[in-house]
XYZ file of C-alpha atoms in Angstrom:
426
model
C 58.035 49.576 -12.301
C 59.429 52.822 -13.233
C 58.360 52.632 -16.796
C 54.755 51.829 -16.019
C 54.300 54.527 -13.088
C 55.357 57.106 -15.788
C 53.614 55.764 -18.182
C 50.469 55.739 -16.267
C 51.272 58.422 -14.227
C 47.370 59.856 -13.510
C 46.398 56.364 -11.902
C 49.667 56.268 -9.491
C 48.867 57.378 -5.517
C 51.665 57.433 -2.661
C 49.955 54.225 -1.071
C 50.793 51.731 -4.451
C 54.404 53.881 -5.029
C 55.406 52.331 -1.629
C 53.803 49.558 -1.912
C 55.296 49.007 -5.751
C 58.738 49.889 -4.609
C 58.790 47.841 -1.451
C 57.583 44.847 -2.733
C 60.349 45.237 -5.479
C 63.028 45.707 -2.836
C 62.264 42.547 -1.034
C 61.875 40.711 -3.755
C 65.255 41.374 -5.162
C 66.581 40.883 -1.276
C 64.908 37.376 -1.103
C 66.735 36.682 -4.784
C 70.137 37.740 -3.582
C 69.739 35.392 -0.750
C 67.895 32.409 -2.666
C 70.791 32.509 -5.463
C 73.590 32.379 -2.373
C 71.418 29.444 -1.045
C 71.015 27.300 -4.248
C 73.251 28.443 -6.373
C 72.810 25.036 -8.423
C 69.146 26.604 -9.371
C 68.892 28.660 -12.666
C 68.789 31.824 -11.714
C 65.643 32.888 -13.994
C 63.690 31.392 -11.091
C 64.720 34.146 -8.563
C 64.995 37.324 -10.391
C 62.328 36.703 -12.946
C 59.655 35.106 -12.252
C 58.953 36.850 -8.750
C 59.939 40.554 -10.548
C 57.645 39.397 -13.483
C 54.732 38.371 -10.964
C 55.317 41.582 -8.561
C 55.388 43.816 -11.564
C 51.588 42.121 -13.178
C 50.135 42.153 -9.355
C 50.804 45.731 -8.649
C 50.090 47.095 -12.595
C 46.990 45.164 -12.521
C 46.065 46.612 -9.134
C 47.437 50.179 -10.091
C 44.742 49.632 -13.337
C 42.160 47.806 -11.581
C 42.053 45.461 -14.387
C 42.858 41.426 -14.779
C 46.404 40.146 -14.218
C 46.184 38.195 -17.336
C 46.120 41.146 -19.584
C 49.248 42.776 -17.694
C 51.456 39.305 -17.710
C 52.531 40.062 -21.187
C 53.189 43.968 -20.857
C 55.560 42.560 -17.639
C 57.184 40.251 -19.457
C 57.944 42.371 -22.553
C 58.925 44.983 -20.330
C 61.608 42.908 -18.384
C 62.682 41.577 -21.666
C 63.274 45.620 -22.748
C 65.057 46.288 -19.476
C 67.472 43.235 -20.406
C 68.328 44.679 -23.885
C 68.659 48.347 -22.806
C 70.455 47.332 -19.746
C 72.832 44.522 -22.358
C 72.981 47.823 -24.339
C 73.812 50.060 -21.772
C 76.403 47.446 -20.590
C 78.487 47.634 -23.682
C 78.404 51.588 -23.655
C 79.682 51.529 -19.912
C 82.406 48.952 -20.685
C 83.298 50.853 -23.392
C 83.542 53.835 -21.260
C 85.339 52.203 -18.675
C 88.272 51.700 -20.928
C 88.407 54.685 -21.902
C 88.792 56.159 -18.817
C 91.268 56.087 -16.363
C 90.867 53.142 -14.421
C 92.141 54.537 -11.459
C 90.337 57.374 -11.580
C 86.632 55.456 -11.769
C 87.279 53.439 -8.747
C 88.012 56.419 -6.718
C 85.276 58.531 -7.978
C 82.922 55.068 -7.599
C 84.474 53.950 -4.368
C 84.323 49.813 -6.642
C 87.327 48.346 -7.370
C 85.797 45.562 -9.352
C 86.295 46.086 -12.806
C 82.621 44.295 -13.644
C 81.022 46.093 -10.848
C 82.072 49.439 -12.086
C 80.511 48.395 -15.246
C 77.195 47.114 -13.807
C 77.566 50.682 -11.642
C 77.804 52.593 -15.115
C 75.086 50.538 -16.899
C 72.831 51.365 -14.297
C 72.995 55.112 -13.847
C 72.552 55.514 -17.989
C 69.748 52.956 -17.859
C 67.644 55.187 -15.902
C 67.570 58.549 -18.199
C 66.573 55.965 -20.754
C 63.608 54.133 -18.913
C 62.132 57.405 -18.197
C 62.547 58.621 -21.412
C 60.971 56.145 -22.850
C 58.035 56.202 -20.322
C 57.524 59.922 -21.384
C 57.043 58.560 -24.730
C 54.654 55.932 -24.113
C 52.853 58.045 -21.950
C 52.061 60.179 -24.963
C 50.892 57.378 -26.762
C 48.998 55.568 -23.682
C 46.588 58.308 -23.134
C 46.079 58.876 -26.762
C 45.017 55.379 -27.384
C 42.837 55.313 -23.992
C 45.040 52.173 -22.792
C 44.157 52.136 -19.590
C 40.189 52.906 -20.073
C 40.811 49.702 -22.398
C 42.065 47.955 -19.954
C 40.093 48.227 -18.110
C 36.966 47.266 -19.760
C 38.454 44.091 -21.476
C 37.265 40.816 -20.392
C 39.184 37.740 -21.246
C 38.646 34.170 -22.031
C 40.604 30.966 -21.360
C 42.328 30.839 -24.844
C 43.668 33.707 -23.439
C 45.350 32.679 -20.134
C 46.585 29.547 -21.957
C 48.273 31.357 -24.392
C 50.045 33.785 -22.258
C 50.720 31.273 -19.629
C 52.175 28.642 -22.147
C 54.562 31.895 -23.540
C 55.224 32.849 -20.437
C 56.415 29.045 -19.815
C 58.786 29.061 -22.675
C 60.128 32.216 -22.048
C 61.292 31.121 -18.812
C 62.944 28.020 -20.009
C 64.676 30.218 -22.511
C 65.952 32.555 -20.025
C 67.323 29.289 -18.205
C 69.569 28.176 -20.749
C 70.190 31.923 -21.534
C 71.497 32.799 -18.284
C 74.360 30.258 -19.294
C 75.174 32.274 -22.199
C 77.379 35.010 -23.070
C 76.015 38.666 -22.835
C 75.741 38.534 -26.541
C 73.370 35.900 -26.891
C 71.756 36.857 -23.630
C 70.781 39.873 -25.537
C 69.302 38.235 -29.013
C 67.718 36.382 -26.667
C 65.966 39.337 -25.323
C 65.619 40.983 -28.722
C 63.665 37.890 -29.370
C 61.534 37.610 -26.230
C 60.490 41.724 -26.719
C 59.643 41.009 -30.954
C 57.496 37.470 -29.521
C 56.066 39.317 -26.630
C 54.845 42.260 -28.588
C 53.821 40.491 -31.103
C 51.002 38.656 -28.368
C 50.194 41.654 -26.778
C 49.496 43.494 -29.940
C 47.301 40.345 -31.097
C 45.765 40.537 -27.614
C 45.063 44.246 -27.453
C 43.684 44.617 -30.915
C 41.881 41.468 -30.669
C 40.016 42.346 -27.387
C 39.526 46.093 -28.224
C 38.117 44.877 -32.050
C 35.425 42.632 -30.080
C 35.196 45.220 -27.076
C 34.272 48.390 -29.321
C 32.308 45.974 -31.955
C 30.493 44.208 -29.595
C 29.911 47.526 -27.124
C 29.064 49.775 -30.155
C 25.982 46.998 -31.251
C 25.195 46.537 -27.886
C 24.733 50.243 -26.640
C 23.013 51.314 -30.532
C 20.751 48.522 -30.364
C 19.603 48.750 -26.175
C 19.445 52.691 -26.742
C 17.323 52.629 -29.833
C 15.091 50.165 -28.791
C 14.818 52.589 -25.528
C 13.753 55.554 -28.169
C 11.546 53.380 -30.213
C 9.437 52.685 -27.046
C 9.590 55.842 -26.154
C 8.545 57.145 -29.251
C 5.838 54.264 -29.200
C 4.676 55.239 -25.555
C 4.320 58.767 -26.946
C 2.294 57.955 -29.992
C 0.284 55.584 -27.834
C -0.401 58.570 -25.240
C -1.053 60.987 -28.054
C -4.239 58.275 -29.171
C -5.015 58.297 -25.838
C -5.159 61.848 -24.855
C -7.413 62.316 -28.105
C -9.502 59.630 -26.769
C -10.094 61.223 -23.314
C -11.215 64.511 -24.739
C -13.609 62.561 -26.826
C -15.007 61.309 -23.719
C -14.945 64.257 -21.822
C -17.371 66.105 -24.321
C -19.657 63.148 -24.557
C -20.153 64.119 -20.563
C -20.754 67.750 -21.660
C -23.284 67.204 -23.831
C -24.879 65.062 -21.758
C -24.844 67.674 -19.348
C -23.891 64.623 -17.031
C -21.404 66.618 -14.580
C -21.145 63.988 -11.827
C -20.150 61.258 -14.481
C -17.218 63.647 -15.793
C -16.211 64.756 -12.303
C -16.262 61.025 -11.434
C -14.182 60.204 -14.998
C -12.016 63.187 -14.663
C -11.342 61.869 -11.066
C -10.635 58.145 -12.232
C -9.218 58.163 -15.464
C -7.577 61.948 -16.432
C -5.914 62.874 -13.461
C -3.844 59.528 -13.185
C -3.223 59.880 -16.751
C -1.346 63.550 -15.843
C 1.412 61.410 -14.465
C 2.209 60.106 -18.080
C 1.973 63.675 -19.417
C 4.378 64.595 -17.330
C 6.661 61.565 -17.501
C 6.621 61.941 -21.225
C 6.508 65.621 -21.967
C 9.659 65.928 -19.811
C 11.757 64.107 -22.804
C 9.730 65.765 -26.045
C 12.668 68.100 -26.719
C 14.733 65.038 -27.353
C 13.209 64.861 -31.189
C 15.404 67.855 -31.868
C 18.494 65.800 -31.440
C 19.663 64.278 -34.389
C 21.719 61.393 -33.189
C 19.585 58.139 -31.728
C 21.989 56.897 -29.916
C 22.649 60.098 -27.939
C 18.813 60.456 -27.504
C 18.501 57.031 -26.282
C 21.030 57.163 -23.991
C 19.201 60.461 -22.148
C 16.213 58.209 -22.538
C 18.036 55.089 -20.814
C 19.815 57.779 -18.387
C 15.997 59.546 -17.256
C 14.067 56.407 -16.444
C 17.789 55.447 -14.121
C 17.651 58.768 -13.209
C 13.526 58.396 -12.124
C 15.086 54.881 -10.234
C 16.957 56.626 -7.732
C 13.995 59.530 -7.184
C 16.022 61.833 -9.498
C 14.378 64.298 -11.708
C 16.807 64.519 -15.307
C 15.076 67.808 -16.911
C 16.208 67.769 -20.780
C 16.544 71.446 -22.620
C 17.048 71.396 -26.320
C 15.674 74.658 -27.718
C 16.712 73.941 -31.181
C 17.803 71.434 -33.712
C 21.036 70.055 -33.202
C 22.429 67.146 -35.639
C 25.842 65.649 -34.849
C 28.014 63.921 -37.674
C 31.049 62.456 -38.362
C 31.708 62.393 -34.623
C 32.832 59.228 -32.599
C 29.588 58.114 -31.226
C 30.779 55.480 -28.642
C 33.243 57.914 -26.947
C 30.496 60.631 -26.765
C 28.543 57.549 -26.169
C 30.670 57.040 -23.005
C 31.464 60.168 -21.696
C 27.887 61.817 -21.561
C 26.642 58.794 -19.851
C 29.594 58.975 -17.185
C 28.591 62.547 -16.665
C 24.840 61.808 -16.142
C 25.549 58.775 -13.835
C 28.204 61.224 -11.721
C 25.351 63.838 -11.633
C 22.569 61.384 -10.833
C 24.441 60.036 -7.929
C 25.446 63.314 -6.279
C 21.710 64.862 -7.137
C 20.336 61.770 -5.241
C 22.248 63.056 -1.770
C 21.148 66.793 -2.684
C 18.060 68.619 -4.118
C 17.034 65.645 -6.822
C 17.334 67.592 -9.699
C 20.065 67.083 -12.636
C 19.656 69.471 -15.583
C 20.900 68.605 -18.882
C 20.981 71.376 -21.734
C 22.023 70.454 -25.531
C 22.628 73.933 -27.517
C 24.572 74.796 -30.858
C 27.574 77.165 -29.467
C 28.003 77.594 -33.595
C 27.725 76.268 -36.523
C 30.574 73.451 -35.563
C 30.270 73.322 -31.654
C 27.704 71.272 -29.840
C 27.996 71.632 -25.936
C 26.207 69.294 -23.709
C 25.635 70.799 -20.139
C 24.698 68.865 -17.106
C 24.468 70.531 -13.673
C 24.029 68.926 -10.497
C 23.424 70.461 -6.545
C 26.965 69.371 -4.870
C 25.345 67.485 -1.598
C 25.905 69.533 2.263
C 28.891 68.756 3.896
C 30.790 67.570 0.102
C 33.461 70.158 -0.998
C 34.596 69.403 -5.092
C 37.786 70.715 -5.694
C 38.445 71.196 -9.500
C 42.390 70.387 -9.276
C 41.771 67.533 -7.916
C 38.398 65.763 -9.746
C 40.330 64.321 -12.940
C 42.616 62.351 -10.917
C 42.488 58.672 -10.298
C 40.285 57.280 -7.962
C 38.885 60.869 -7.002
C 35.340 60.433 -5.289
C 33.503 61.945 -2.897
C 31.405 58.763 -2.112
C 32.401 56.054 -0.024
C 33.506 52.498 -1.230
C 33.280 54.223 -4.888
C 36.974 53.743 -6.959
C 36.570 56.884 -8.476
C 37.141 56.109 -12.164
C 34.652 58.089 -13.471
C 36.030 61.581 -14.096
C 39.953 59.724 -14.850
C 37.917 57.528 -17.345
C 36.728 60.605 -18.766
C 39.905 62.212 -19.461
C 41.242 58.919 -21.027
C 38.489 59.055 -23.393
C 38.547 63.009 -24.546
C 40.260 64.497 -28.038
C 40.674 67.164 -29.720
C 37.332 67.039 -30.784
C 35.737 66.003 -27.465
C 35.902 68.057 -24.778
C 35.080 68.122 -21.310
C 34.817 71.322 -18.935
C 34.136 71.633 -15.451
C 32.996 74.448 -12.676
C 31.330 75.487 -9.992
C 28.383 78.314 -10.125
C 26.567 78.865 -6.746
C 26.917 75.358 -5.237
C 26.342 74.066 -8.691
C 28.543 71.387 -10.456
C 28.624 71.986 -14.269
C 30.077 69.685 -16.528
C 30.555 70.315 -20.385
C 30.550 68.037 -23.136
C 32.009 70.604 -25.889
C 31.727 68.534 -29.247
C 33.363 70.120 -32.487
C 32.463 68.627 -35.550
């Protein structure tokens, strides 16, 4: 519990800390009193399983992602906790004996010589586990773990395969619980090498499929987007051409009715396609189709919910060597965030694409904040931050998961304004 809460320390609230830690007390309670009950049942059955299953419910629901992909990260992590705390055992014993006997169990207030151990395991065990949750913190966010998470969908090859593991690693622990502290400890040595060894297969499996299967899926829906848009353009362009061809046959034929009738029939609808489509031309500066159909994809949502997506690119801008699915991601959070808070305001998101240099691309998106909404920028990266009812408020968190070094994202407030900035450095 500790390990993950530091280790995914943005997504953690009050409300699931209480929760987390209650559950985990009366779980261990209802142990204590199951083992005095039946003592003739293994104890693996009441201080593993239920800490296991407590510890995938509430990091599944701390994640908002399936159990099934959290089973093995509980399960390798109790397996850790049983080596560090087998570990931490031998240091404490050792210790122990060093020290004057005596002297522990009046500092303690234990006379037991095993429960001054167990007293002394525990208090060094704790530096460690939060050490160590530092650590992986690090390395979590790097790696986006919990934006992966997230995302990943799994089949039933999966849940049979961590299920059946899970299985055997109970019926291991069985037996083990019979053993002596050294073998209780190879065993867990063995569970945490087995264990990571299926949630690395697991992880790289799903995020290999995820970001293949994403990446084709988002190039291929947002070029196909451009390429009709392009298409619709050309189309209008024939059109247009057409029109004026039709208008001066009416001139001279000095037939004024039939062009005020034609003008009235068949120009001025036409002005709505003008509009619709001169609204994106500035997008054939960008040099990146995938960005420009996303925008595309983004405006005709945008138009759904009555929104008006104005695009500004003054000048040529051509992005390379940059990770297109995370900017991919990010800008299309940011315009779906906009387009949901312009849609309770003024109905008006603007989006401007400049060159800051020669190697910095920022995209800028403003929104109206909606009456009655206060933003508070200390506050909008955290988990589940949201201003709209029955929303999680994953978007700006998901965000953060997803930025580098070489993605960037910025936000302020100008004048009841929300600006967000993409800053890309390539």
């Amino acid at each position: 519990m500790l390990f993950l809460m530091i280790g995914f320390r943005e997504y953690v609230t009050w409300r699931i800390a209480i929760i987390w830690l209650s559950l985990v007390i009366i779980t261990m309670s209802l142990g204590e009193v199951a083992s005095n009950l039946w003592p003739q049942v293994p104890l693996a059955y009441f201080w593993i399983i239920p800490i296991v299953c407590v510890t995938t419910f509430m990091s599944s629901r701390l994640l908002y992602t399936q159990w099934i992909l959290m089973l093995p990260v509980a399960i390798f992590l109790n397996a850790l906790k049983r080596l560090v705390g087998a570990i931490m055992g031998v240091i404490a014993k050792a210790v122990a004996q060093s020290a004057s006997p005596m002297l522990l169990r009046q500092a303690i207030g234990l006379h037991s010589t095993a429960d001054i151990n167990l007293f002394l395991a525990s208090i060094m065990m704790l530096p460690v586990i939060i050490i160590l949750g530092m650590l992986a913190h690090r390395w979590l966010v790097q790696v986006s773990a919990a934006d992966f998470l997230q995302r990943a969908r799994v089949n039933i090859s999966d849940y049979l395969l961590v299920i059946l593991f899970f299985a055997i690693y109970i019926i291991a622990y069985v037996f083990a619980m019979e053993w002596s502290v050294n073998a209780q400890t190879y065993m867990a040595i063995a569970a945490i090498v087995t264990f990571g060894i299926i949630g690395s297969y697991l992880i790289s499996n799903k995020n290999s499929h995820l970001n293949d299967a994403q990446l084709l899926l988002q190039v291929s829906n947002y070029n196909e987007l451009l390429s009709h848009h392009n298409r619709d353009l050309h189309l209008f362009k024939h059109d247009y051409e057409n029109i004026l061809l039709s208008m001066s046959a009416f001139i001279q034929n000095n037939d004024m009715a039939g062009l005020k009738r034609y003008f009235t029939t068949e120009v001025m609808p036409a002005r709505v396609t003008l509009n619709r489509q001169s609204g994106l031309s500035d997008l054939s500066r960008l040099d990146m189709p995938t960005v420009s159909g996303l925008i595309y994809a983004k405006y005709e949502a945008a138009n759904g919910q009555n929104v008006h997506l104005v695009v500004t690119i003054l000048e040529k801008v051509t992005l390379a060597d940059i990770p297109q699915i995370k900017v991919v991601r990010i800008l299309g959070n940011l315009l779906d965030n906009a387009t949901d808070a312009a849609a309770r305001a003024n109905h008006q998101v603007a989006l401007t694409v400049k060159n800051r240099d020669a190697h910095t691309t920022v995209f800028s998106i403003t929104n109206q904040i909606p009456t009655h909404e206060a933003v508070d920028l200390s506050v909008i990266k955290k988990s589940r931050f949201t201003t709209k009812p029955g929303h999680l408020g994953y978007g700006l968190s998901s965000i953060e998961q997803l930025t580098t070094d070489q993605l960037v994202v910025n936000y302020c407030i100008e004048e009841g304004n929300f600006i967000a900035e993409l800053v890309i450095k390539h």
